[in-house]
Amino acid sequence: MMAADHSVPPSLSASVEGSFAYLTIRDRLPTILTKVIDTIHRNKNKFFEEYGEEGINAEKQTIGLLSKLRNELQTDKPVLELTDSLQDAESWNQYLQRQQRLQGDQESVSWFKSPWLYVECYMYRRIQEALWLNPPISDFDVFNEAKTQSFYASQQAVMALCTYLEDVRKNMEKLSKNLLLEHFNTLLQVSLWGNRCDLSISAGQDNAQKTSPIESLNSLQPFILVNDSSMVWSTLNSPQEPGESGTKTADRVDIVLDNAGFELVTDLVLADFLVSSGLARQIHFHGKSFPWFVSDVTVNDLQWTIQQTMGANHKWVSKCGFQWRNYLKEGVWHYHEHPFWTQPHEFCDMAADAPELYATLQQAALVLFKGDLNYRKLTGDRDWDHTVGFSTALRGFGPAPLCSLRTLKANIQVGLQPGLGEKLTSQDPTWMTSGKYAVIQSFCQKSE
Ligand code: F6P
Ligand code: MG
């Protein structure tokens, strides 16, 4: 497959009925919407206590808009323009026009006939619209309960992980390069498998980490289909001046976050390890500016998670919490939001459509992209042959050396050895969507 535009395979369509682990696309979105409606309804008393009659009216109106949305998506109605005045509404409406041009003018862009990536993203933006049009409940996070429950359900795993980090930190000065590499690989893989715990694939059902994340790593090894971690290690060790430990220090590592709950803790632990080991000087996190794909991290989730860890009744968990708060206070860690992350664009469009975000990422020595949705956007959610190279599928996107840490939950995978895709399909037809397999897939050449 050539990188030229005419050879790009079609986007995965919303009408494709793949063998999804839990639910098909057409079932999953209405199920999520039904849960959202139920959550809003269950919070009626809270809205009344906070805002009186106005709160109750807002609840009713929001539910009305969401029920209409569910009907539109179940009956393949045209995708509608956004009507709120949020900063990104104009760009969403332009994107709709772009889809319409691509599809031709005969038929309207509609839910079943449009690219899956687009309609899925659009649904989350319409949920936001329904809330935004109904102050005073506009800021209500409809997925908050699911996210906090997933964090609480993973407590044993959080304790095990923070205890591991404390042991590493205690011995950091005596660590040989080999041991440092071993811990790096361990924490990179913990962060990788943390991505299993998203709530969108399970339509909001409990998907928490219940076992020790370190102990399970060995048995999970055979399920990593591509492992470019040595490339990532070399990237971290190649730039800039030597750090204190004799290893070299990357100025800045950016982490494009995915899910709150246990996955976020694994990312914070990895980020902590990178700075406390001297492998990186600064970490820049990128999160979502409104609730997205059920469990994705917003700034509130980050703050809440750090508060919870600080207040934990476990020495090492709470030590981590305080350390993380200080990293943020002291500017060792930074948190960023950008509307691009909650839009449907493929990442190869970033340089043109969000040049300032692209320029921000260009400052990184390494960018880690967490999760399945980021992988779909990196590769354009296209029907690529499995042997096509990751760099080809990126189609020019490469602000900095980058790595995707992703468990497979969508019908797309590139960069496999010839024959592997076919072998997996014959052994386990759900291999691309079950979350059982994973990749650490890297691209280290900077584009201009
Ligand atoms: O539902 C589509 C999807 O992108 C799946 O592929 C995946 O289940 C989920 O949404 C998001 O996964 P992640 O949180 O890993 O991006
Ligand atoms: Mg997610």
Short mmCIF file of C-alpha atoms in Angstrom, two decimals, residues 79-84 86-103 105 109 118 122 125 340 343-345 349 352-355:
data_model
loop_
_atom_site.label_atom_id
_atom_site.label_comp_id
_atom_site.label_asym_id
_atom_site.label_seq_id
_atom_site.Cartn_x
_atom_site.Cartn_y
_atom_site.Cartn_z
CA VAL A 79 -26.49 13.73 10.96
CA LEU A 80 -27.56 17.24 12.09
CA GLU A 81 -25.55 20.42 12.54
CA LEU A 82 -24.72 21.42 16.11
CA THR A 83 -26.77 24.30 17.45
CA ASP A 84 -24.91 25.24 20.63
CA LEU A 86 -19.45 26.04 22.16
CA GLN A 87 -16.06 26.97 20.74
CA ASP A 88 -15.81 23.89 18.51
CA ALA A 89 -19.37 23.90 17.06
CA GLU A 90 -18.34 25.66 13.87
CA SER A 91 -15.55 23.20 13.20
CA TRP A 92 -17.90 20.23 13.76
CA ASN A 93 -20.37 21.72 11.28
CA GLN A 94 -17.60 22.23 8.74
CA TYR A 95 -16.58 18.61 9.23
CA LEU A 96 -20.15 17.55 8.47
CA GLN A 97 -20.03 19.52 5.23
CA ARG A 98 -16.73 17.84 4.42
CA GLN A 99 -18.36 14.42 4.93
CA GLN A 100 -21.26 15.47 2.75
CA ARG A 101 -18.90 16.51 -0.06
CA LEU A 102 -16.99 13.23 0.22
CA GLN A 103 -20.18 11.23 0.06
CA ASP A 105 -24.88 15.25 -2.62
CA VAL A 109 -24.78 11.99 5.73
CA TYR A 118 -17.09 10.11 12.75
CA TYR A 122 -20.38 12.89 16.96
CA ARG A 125 -20.44 15.72 21.11
CA PHE A 340 -8.83 18.66 18.58
CA GLN A 343 -13.14 16.02 17.31
CA PRO A 344 -13.39 13.25 14.74
CA HIS A 345 -10.28 14.17 12.73
CA ASP A 349 -5.01 16.28 9.61
CA ALA A 352 -3.43 21.59 8.98
CA ASP A 353 -6.44 21.64 11.30
CA ALA A 354 -4.77 22.25 14.67
CA PRO A 355 -1.30 23.63 13.85
#
